[in-house]
Coordinates of C-alpha atoms in Angstrom, one line a residue:
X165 CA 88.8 -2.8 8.7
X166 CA 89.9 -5.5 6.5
X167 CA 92.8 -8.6 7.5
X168 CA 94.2 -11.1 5.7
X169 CA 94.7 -15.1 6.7
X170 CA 95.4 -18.2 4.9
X171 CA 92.5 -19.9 6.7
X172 CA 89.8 -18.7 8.1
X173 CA 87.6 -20.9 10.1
X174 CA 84.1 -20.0 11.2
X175 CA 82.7 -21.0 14.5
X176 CA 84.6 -21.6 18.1
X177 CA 83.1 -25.6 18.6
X178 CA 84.1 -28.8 18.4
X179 CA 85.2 -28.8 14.8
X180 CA 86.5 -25.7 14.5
X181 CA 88.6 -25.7 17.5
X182 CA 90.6 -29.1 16.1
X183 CA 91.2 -27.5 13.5
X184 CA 92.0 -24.3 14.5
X185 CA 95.0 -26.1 16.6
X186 CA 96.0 -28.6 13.7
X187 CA 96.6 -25.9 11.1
X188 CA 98.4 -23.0 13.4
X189 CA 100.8 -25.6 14.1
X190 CA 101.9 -24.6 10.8
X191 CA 103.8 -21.5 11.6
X192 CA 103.8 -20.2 8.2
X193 CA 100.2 -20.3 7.6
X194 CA 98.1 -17.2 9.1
X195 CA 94.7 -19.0 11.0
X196 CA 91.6 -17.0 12.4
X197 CA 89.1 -18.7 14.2
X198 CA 86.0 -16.7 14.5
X199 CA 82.9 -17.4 17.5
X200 CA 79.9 -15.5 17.7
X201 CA 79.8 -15.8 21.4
X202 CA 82.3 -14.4 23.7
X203 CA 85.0 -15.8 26.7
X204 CA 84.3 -19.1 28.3
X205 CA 85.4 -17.7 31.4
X206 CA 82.1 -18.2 33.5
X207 CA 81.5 -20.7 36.8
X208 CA 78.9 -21.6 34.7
X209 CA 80.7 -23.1 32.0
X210 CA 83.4 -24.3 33.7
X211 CA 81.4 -26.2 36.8
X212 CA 80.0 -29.5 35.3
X213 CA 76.1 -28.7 37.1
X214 CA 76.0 -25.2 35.7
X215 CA 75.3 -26.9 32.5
X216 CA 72.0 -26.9 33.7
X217 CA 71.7 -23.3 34.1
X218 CA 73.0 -22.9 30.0
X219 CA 70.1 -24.5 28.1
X220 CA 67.9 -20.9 28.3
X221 CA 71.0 -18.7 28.8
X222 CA 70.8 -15.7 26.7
X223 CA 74.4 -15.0 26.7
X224 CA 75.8 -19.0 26.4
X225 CA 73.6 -20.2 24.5
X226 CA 71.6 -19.9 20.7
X227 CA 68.1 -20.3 21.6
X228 CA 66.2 -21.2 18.4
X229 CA 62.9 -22.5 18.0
X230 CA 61.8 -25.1 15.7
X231 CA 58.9 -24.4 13.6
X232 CA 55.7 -25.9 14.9
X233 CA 55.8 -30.0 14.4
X234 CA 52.9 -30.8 13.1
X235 CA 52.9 -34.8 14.0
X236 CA 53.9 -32.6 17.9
X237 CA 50.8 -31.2 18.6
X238 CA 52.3 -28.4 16.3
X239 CA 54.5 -27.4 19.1
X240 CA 57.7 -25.4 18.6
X241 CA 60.6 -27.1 20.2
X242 CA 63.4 -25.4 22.0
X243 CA 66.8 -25.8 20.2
X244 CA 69.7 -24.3 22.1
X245 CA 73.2 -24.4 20.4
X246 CA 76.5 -23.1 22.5
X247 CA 77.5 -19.5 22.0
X248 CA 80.9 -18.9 23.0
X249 CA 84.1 -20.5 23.0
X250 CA 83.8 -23.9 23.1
X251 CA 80.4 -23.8 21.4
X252 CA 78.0 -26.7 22.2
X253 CA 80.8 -28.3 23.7
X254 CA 81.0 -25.7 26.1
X255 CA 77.6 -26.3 27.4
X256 CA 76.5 -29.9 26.9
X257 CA 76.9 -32.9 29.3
X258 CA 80.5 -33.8 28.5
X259 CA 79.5 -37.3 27.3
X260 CA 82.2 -38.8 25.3
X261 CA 80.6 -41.4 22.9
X262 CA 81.3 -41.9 19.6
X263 CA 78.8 -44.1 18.1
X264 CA 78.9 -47.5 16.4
X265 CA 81.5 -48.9 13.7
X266 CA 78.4 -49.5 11.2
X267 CA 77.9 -45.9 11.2
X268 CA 80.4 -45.0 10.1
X269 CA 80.8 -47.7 7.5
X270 CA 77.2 -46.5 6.2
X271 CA 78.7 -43.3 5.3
X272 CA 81.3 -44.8 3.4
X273 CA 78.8 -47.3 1.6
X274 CA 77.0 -44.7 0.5
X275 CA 80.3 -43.1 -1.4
X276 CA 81.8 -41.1 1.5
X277 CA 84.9 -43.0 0.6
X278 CA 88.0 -42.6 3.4
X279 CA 85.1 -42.3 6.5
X280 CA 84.4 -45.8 7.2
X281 CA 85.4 -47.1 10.5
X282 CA 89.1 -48.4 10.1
X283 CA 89.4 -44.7 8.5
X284 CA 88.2 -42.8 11.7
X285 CA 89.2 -44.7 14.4
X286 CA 93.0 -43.3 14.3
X287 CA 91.3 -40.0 14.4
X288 CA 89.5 -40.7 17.4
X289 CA 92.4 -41.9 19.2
X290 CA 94.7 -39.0 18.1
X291 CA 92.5 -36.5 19.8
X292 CA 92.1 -38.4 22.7
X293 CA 94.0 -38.6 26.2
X294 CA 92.7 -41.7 28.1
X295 CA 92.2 -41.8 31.6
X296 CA 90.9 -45.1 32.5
X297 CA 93.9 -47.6 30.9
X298 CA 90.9 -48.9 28.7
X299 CA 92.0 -50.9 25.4
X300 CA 94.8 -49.3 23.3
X301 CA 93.6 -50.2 20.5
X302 CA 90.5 -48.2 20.3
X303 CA 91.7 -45.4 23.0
X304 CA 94.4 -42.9 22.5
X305 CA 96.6 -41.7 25.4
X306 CA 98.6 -38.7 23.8
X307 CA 95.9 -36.8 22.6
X308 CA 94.8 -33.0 24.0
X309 CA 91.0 -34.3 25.0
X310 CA 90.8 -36.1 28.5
X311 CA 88.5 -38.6 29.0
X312 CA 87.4 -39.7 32.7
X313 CA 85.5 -40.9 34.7
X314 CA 82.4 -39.4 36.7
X315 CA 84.2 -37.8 40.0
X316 CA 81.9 -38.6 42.3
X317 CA 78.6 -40.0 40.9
X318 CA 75.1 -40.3 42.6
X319 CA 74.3 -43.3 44.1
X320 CA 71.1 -44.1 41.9
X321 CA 73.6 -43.6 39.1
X322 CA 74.8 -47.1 39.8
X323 CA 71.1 -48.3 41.0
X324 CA 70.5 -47.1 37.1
X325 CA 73.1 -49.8 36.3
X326 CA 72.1 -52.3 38.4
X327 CA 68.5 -52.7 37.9
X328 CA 69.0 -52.4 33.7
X329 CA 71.3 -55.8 34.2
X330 CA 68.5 -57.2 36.6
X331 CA 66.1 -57.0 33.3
X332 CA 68.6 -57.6 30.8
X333 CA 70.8 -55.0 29.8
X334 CA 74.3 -55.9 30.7
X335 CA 76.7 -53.7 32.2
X336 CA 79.1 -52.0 29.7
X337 CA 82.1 -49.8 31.3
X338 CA 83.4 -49.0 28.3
X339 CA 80.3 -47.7 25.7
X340 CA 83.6 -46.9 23.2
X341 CA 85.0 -50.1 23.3
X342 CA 83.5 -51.9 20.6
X343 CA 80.2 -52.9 21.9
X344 CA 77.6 -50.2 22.1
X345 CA 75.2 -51.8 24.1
X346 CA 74.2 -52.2 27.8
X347 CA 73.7 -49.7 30.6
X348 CA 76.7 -47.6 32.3
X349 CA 78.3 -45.0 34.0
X350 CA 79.5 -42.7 31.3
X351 CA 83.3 -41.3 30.8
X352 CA 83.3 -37.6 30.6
X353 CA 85.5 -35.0 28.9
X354 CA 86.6 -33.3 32.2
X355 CA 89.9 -32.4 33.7
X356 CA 90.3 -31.4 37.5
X357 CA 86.5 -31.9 38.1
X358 CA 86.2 -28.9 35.2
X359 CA 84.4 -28.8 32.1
X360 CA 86.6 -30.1 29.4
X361 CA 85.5 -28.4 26.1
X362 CA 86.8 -28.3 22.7
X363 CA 88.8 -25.0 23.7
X364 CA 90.1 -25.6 26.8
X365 CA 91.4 -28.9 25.1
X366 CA 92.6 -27.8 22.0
X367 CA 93.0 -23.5 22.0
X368 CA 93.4 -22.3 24.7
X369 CA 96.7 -24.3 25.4
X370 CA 98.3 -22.8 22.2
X371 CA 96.3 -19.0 22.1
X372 CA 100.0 -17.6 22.6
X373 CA 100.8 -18.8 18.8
X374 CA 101.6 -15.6 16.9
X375 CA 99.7 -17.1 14.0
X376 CA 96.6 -17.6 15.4
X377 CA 93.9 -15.3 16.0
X378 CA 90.7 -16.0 17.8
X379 CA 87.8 -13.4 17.6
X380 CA 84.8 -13.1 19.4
X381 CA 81.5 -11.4 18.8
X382 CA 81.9 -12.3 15.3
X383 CA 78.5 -12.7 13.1
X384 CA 79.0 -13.4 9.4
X385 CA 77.1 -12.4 7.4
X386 CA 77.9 -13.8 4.1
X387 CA 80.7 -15.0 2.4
X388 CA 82.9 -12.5 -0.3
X389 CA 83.4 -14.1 -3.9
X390 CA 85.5 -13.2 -6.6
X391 CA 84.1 -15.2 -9.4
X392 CA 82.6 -18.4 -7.7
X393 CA 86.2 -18.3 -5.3
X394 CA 85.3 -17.8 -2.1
X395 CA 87.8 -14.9 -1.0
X396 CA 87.1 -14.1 2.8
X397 CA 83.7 -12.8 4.6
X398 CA 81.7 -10.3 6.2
X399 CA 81.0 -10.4 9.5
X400 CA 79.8 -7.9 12.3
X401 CA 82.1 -7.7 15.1
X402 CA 80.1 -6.3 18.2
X403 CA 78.0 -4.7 15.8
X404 CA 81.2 -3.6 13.8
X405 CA 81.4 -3.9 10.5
X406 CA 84.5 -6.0 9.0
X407 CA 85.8 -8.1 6.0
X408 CA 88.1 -10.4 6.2
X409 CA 90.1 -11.8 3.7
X410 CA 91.2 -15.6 2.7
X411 CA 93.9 -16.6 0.4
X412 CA 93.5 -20.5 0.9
X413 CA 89.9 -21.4 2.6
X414 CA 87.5 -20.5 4.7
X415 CA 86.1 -23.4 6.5
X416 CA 82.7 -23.2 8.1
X417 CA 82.4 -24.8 11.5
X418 CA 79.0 -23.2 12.6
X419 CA 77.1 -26.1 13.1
X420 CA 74.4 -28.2 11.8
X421 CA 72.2 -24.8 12.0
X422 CA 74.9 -22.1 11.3
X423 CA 77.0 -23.2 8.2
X424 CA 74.0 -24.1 6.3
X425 CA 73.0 -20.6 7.6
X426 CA 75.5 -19.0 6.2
X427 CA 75.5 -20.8 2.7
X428 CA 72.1 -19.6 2.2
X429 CA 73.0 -16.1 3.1
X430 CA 75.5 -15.8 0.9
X431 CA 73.7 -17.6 -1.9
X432 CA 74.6 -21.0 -2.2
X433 CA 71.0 -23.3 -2.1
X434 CA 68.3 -24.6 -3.5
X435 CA 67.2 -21.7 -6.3
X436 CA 63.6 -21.3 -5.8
X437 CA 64.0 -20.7 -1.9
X438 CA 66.6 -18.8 -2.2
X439 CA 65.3 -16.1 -4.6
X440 CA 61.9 -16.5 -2.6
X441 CA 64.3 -14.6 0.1
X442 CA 65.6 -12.3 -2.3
X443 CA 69.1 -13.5 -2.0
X444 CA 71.0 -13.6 -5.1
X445 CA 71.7 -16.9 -6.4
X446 CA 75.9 -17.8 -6.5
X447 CA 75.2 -21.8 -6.7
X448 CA 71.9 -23.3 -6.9
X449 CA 73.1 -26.6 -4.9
X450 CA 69.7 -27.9 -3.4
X451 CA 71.1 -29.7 -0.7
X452 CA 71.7 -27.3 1.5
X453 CA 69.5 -26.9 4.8
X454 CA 68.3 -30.5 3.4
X455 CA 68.5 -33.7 5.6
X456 CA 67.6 -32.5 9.0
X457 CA 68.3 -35.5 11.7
X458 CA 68.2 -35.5 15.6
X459 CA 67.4 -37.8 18.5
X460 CA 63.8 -37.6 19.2
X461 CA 63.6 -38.1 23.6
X462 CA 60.9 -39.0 25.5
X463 CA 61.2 -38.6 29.5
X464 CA 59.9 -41.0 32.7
X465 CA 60.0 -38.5 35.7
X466 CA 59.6 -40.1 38.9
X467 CA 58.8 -38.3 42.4
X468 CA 60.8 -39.8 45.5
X469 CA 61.2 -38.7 48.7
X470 CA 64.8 -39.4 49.1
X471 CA 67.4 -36.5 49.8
X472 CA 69.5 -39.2 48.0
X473 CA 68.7 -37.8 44.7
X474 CA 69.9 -34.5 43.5
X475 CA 67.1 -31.6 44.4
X476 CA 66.0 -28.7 46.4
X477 CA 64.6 -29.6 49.7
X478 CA 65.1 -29.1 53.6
X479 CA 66.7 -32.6 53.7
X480 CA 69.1 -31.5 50.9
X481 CA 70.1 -28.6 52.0
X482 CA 73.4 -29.5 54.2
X483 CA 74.5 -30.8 51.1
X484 CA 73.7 -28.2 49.2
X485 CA 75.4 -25.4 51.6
X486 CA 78.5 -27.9 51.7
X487 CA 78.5 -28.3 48.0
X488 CA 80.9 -25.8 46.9
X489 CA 83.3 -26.4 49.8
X490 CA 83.5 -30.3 48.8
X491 CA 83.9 -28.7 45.3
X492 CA 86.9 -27.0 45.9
X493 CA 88.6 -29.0 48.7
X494 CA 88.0 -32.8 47.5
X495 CA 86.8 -32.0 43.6
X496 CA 83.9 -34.0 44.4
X497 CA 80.2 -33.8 45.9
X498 CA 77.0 -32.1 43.6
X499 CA 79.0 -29.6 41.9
X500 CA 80.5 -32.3 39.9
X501 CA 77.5 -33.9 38.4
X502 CA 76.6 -33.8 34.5
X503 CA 73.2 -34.4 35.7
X504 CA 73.1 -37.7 33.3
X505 CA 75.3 -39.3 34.9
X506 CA 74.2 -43.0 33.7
X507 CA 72.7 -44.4 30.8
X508 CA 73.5 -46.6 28.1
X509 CA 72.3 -48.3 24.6
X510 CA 69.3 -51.1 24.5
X511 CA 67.8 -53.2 21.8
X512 CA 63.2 -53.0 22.0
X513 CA 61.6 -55.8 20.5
X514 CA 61.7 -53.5 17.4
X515 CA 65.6 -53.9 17.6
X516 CA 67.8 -56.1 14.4
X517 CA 71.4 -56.9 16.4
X518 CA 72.0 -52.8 17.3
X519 CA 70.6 -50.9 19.5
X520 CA 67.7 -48.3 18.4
X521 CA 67.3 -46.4 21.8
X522 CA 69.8 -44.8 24.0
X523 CA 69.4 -44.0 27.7
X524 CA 70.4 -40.9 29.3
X525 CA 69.5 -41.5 33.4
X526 CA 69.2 -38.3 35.6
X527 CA 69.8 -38.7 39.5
X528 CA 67.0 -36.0 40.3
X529 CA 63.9 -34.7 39.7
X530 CA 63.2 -33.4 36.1
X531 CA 60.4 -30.8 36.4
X532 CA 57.2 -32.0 34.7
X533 CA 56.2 -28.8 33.8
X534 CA 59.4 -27.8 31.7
X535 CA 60.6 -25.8 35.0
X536 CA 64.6 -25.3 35.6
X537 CA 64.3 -26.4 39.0
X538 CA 61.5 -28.1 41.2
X539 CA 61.6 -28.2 45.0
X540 CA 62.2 -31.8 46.0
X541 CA 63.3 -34.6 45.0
X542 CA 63.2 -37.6 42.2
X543 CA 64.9 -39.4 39.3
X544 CA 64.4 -39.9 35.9
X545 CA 65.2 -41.5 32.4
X546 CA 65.4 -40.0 28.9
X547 CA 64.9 -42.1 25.5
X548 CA 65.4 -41.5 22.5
X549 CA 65.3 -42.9 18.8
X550 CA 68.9 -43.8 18.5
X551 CA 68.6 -44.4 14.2
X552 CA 65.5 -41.8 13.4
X553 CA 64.1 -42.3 9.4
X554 CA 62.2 -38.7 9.7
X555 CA 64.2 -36.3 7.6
X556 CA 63.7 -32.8 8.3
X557 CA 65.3 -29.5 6.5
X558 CA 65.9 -25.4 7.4
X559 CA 64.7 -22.9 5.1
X560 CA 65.3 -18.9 5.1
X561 CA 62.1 -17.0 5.6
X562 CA 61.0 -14.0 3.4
X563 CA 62.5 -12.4 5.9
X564 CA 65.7 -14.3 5.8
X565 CA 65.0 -15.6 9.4
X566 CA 66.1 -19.4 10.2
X567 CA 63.2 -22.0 10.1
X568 CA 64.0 -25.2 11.5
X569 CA 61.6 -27.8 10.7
X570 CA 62.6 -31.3 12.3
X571 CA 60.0 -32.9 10.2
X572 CA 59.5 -35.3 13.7
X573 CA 57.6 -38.5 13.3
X574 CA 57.3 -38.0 9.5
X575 CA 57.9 -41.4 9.8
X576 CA 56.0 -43.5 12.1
X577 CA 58.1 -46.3 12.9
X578 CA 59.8 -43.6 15.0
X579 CA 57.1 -43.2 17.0
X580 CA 56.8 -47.1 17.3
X581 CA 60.6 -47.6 18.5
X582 CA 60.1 -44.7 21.2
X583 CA 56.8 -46.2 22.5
X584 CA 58.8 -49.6 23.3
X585 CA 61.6 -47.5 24.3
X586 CA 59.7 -45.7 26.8
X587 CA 58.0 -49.3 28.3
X588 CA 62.0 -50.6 28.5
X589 CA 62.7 -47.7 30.8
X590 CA 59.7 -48.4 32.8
X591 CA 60.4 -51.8 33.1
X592 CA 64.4 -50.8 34.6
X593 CA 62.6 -48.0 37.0
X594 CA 60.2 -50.9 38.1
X595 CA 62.9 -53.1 39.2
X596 CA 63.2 -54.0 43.1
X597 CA 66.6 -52.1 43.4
X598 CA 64.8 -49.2 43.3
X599 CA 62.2 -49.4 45.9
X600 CA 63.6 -47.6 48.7
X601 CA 63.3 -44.2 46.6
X602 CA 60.1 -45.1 44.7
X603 CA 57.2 -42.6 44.2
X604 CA 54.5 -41.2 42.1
X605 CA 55.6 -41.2 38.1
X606 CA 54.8 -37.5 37.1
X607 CA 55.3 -38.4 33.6
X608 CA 54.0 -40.3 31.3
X609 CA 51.8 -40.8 34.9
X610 CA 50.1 -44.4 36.0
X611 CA 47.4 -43.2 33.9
X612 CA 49.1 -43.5 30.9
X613 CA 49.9 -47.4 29.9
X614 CA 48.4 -48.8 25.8
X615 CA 49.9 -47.9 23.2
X616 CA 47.5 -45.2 22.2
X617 CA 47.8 -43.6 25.4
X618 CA 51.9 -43.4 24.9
X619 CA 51.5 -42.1 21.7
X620 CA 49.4 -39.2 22.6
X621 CA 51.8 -38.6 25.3
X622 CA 54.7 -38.5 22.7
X623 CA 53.0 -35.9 20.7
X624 CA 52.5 -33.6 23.7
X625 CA 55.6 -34.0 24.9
X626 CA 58.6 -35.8 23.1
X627 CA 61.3 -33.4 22.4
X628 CA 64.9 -33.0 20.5
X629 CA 68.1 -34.3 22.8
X630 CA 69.8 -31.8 21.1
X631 CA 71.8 -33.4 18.4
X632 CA 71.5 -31.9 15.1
X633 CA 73.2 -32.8 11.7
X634 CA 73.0 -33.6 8.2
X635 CA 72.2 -30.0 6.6
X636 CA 75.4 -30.0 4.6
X637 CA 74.8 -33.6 3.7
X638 CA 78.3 -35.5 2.6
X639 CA 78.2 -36.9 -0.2
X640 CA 78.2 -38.2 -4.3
X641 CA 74.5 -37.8 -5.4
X642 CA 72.4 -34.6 -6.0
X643 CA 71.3 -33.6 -2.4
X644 CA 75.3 -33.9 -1.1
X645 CA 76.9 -30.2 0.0
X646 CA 79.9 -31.4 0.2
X647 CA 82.3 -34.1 -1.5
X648 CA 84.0 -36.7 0.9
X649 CA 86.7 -34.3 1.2
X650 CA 84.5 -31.6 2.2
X651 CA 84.8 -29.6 -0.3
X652 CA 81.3 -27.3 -0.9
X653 CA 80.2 -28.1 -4.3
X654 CA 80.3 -26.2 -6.8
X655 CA 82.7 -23.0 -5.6
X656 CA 86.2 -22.9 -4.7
X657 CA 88.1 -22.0 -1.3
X658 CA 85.2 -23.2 0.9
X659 CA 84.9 -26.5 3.2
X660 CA 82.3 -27.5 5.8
X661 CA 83.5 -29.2 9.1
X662 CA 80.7 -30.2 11.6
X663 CA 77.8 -32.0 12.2
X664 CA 75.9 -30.7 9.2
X665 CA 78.3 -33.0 7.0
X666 CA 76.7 -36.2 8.7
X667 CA 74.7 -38.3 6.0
X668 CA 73.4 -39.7 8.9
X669 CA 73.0 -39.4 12.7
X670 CA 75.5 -41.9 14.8
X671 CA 74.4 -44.1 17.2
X672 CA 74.4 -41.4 20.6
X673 CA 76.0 -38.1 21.6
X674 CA 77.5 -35.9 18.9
X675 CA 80.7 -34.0 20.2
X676 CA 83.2 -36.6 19.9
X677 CA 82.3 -37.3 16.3
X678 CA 82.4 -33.3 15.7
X679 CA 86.0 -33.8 17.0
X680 CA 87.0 -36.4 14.8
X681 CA 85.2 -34.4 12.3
X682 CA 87.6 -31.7 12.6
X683 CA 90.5 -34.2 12.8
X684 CA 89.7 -35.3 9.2
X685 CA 89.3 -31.7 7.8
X686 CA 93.0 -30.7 8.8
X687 CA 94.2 -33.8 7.5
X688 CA 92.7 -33.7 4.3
X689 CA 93.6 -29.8 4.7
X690 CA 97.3 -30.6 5.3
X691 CA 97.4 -33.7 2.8
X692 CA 96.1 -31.4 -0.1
X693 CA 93.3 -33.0 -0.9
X694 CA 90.9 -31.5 -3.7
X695 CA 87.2 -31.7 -4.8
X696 CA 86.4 -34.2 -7.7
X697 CA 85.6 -31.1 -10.9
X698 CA 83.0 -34.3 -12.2
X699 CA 81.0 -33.9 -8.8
X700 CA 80.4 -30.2 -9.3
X701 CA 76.8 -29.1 -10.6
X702 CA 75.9 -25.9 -13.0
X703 CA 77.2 -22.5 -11.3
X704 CA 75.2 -19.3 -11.7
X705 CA 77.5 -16.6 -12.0
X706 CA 77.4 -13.9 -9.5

């Protein structure tokens, strides 16, 4: 079997879905947009709580395993990434943040020209519909991606809230509005108490163009050249065997895991690894798989005895039983929850003026054991390094397997911000507003209080928040994959369009950025925009 498109874009997410809207709307252009996983069309996916249920799902989601972090108590942390339409957007917590302006402005300081702040903030605004009449000029109201409010938030949601101003951290209802910092209920991208993902936003409304396709099932497994011009790709569909072909590009939208991936299957790398896998070398671009960056989290679990909180117990389970009926009648009640409901941005004494941690507040119990669910009942916070210095980097096995080595707490200082970030949210769970529902900390545990002690409880259990990027690293020096205009170095006919192409992490949750991401790929797409030939390095033939 063998088709022809003028794009073809890889990967169902964030990105990809943008972009897959942007360029159909072109009807004399031929689009496919590829996913690996299949329909969206699950309670699970579409309920806000089932996002819970995702995380381990073998059929939602990518369950990868880091290699073992050595700095971790050489543990192997679990890395789940979205698998079906939607992709990580169809399975994270719906948090629509966008990061600081100075992260942006990094990236173009460091030669990433036309991605500074004044640059994306139109994009932002074009993709977004605004719910909340907040200001105009840093919202958009006409765009395809609703952003809410919480329906129907927990009360120690605004407890959170409360007790962060009553130590310092002032309240911010609007954590895109030009100020990062302070604690708050955060706006979701939901629409009728539903899961709002990248394609229910941006596909799914225009699936009925006649030049747009959308397969599922789809795993590539390399890309097809003709010279070093990337002419379509192989994939497996449902086990299937197929090539399609490109006359314009093929853009990769797999991810900060997947297009790298893919790159290195098909060739394009650093040499040495990539004829260590036996995999014939089209570019020898070192970059790629380089530059590995996530939020490192550390968690304060608290037992209470409060049916107030969300969890399983003989108290709760009225609530529970009514849940569904609240659900469908009044859009509102438990079903609704993104479990982290509240949170916000703080400064530690290891702080200049931003913020270094972020807060992510969960109105129930999280299991100290690593459990999906635990009977009773509780609260907790998660922290995490908001501006991390370890770099980290995938490699393909021998066996052309994925490794993903995070590289965590490479650099100590790190360690140092998530220690003080940890005593900041035990210093907002200690506040009075929350003695009612107090109880027995589970973890780090009473036990636990120098700075030794937090340390060693960092290593044996600090994990990923599940924000990934940088493997395709944007950029104009020797490790960059891609030129500011996205353009893989060093072959023709390809782009890159997703987290990978971060130089560095923003400032908090990843999926709007992803979105703006894709935003400035059709654009430059649709403008006509072309690589630099003096940024391309030395091409092996094929």
């Amino acid at each position: 079997m063998s088709e022809q498109f003028d794009y073809i874009i890889v990967g169902a997410g964030s990105a990809g879905c943008v972009l897959a809207n942007r360029l159909s709307a072109d009807p004399a252009v031929r689009v496919c947009l590829l996913e690996a996983g299949g329909s969206d069309a699950s309670p699970r996916v579409q309920t806000p709580a089932g996002t819970i249920t995702l995380y381990k799902s073998k059929v939602f989601s990518w369950n990868f395993f880091s290699t073992p972090q050595k700095e971790l108590n050489n543990r192997r942390l679990h890395t789940p990434r979205g698998k079906a339409l939607g992709g990580s957007s169809s399975m994270n917590s719906m948090i629509y943040i966008r990061g600081d302006a100075s992260d942006y402005d990094r990236w173009a300081e460091q030669g990433c020209v036309g991605w500074s702040w004044a640059d994306v903030l139109p994009l932002f605004k074009k993709s977004e519909r605004n719910l909340l009449g907040q200001n105009p000029a840093l919202h958009g109201t006409l765009g395809e991606l609703l952003v809410d409010r919480a329906r129907d938030p927990n009360p120690l949601s605004a407890l959170f809230v409360k007790a962060a101003g009553r130590v310092g951290i002032k309240a911010n209802d609007d954590f895109n509005g030009g100020d990062l910092e302070g604690a708050g209920i955060y706006n979701l991208t939901q629409k009728d108490a539903k899961r709002l993902s990248a394609y229910r936003a941006f596909v799914a409304p225009v699936s009925d163009r006649p030049n747009l396709k959308v397969l599922t099932g789809c795993n590539v497994q390399s890309l097809v050249f003709e010279g070093t011009q990337v002419r379509g790709l192989n994939l497996l569909q449902d086990g299937q065997p197929v090539t399609l072909n490109c006359s314009r590009e093929v853009i990769l939208c797999a991810g900060a895991l997947g297009s790298p991936q893919i790159l290195l299957n098909s060739g394009i790398g650093p040499r040495a690894e990539l004829e260590a896998a036996g995999v014939p070398v089209v570019c020898d671009l070192p970059g790629v798989g380089k530059n590995l960056q996530d939020h490192l989290d550390g968690l304060v679990t608290v037992r209470s005895a409060s049916p107030l909180t969300l969890g399983f117990s003989w108290g709760s389970l009225g609530s529970i039983l009514a849940s569904p009926f609240k659900y469908l009648l009044q859009k509102k009640g438990w079903l609704t929850t993104n479990y982290v409901e509240a949170g916000g941005f703080a400064r530690t004494p290891l702080a200049g003026a931003l913020p270094d941690v972020q807060f992510h507040f969960v109105p129930g119990y999280r299991s100290h054991r690593g459990r999906l669910f635990e009977w009773g009942h509780g609260y907790a916070v998660h922290t995490c390094v908001l501006r991390p210095k370890s770099i980290g980097e995938l490699r393909l096995s021998p066996q052309r397997e994925l490794e993903i080595d995070y590289n965590f707490l490479a650099d100590m200082d790190d360690a140092k911000v998530l220690i003080e970030g940890l005593k900041l949210a035990r210093k907002v769970l200690a506040d009075s507003s929350f003695d009612g529902l107090r109880g027995k900390e589970m973890l780090p545990g009473a036990q636990v209080q120098s700075d030794e002690q937090l340390m060693a409880y960092i290593r044996e259990y600090a994990a990923t928040v599940f924000h990934p990027v940088g493997t395709c690293k944007m950029g104009v020096d020797a490790m960059s994959v891609v030129t500011p205009q996205l353009d893989v170095i060093g072959v023709q006919g390809l782009r890159v369009a997703d987290a990978s192409i971060m130089p560095t992490l923003i400032s908090g949750n990843t999926n709007a950025p992803c979105i703006m991401i894709g935003e400035k790929a059709a654009q430059m797409i649709v403008a006509g925009k072309v690589t630099n030939p003096a940024t391309q390095p030395t091409v092996v033939p094929a």
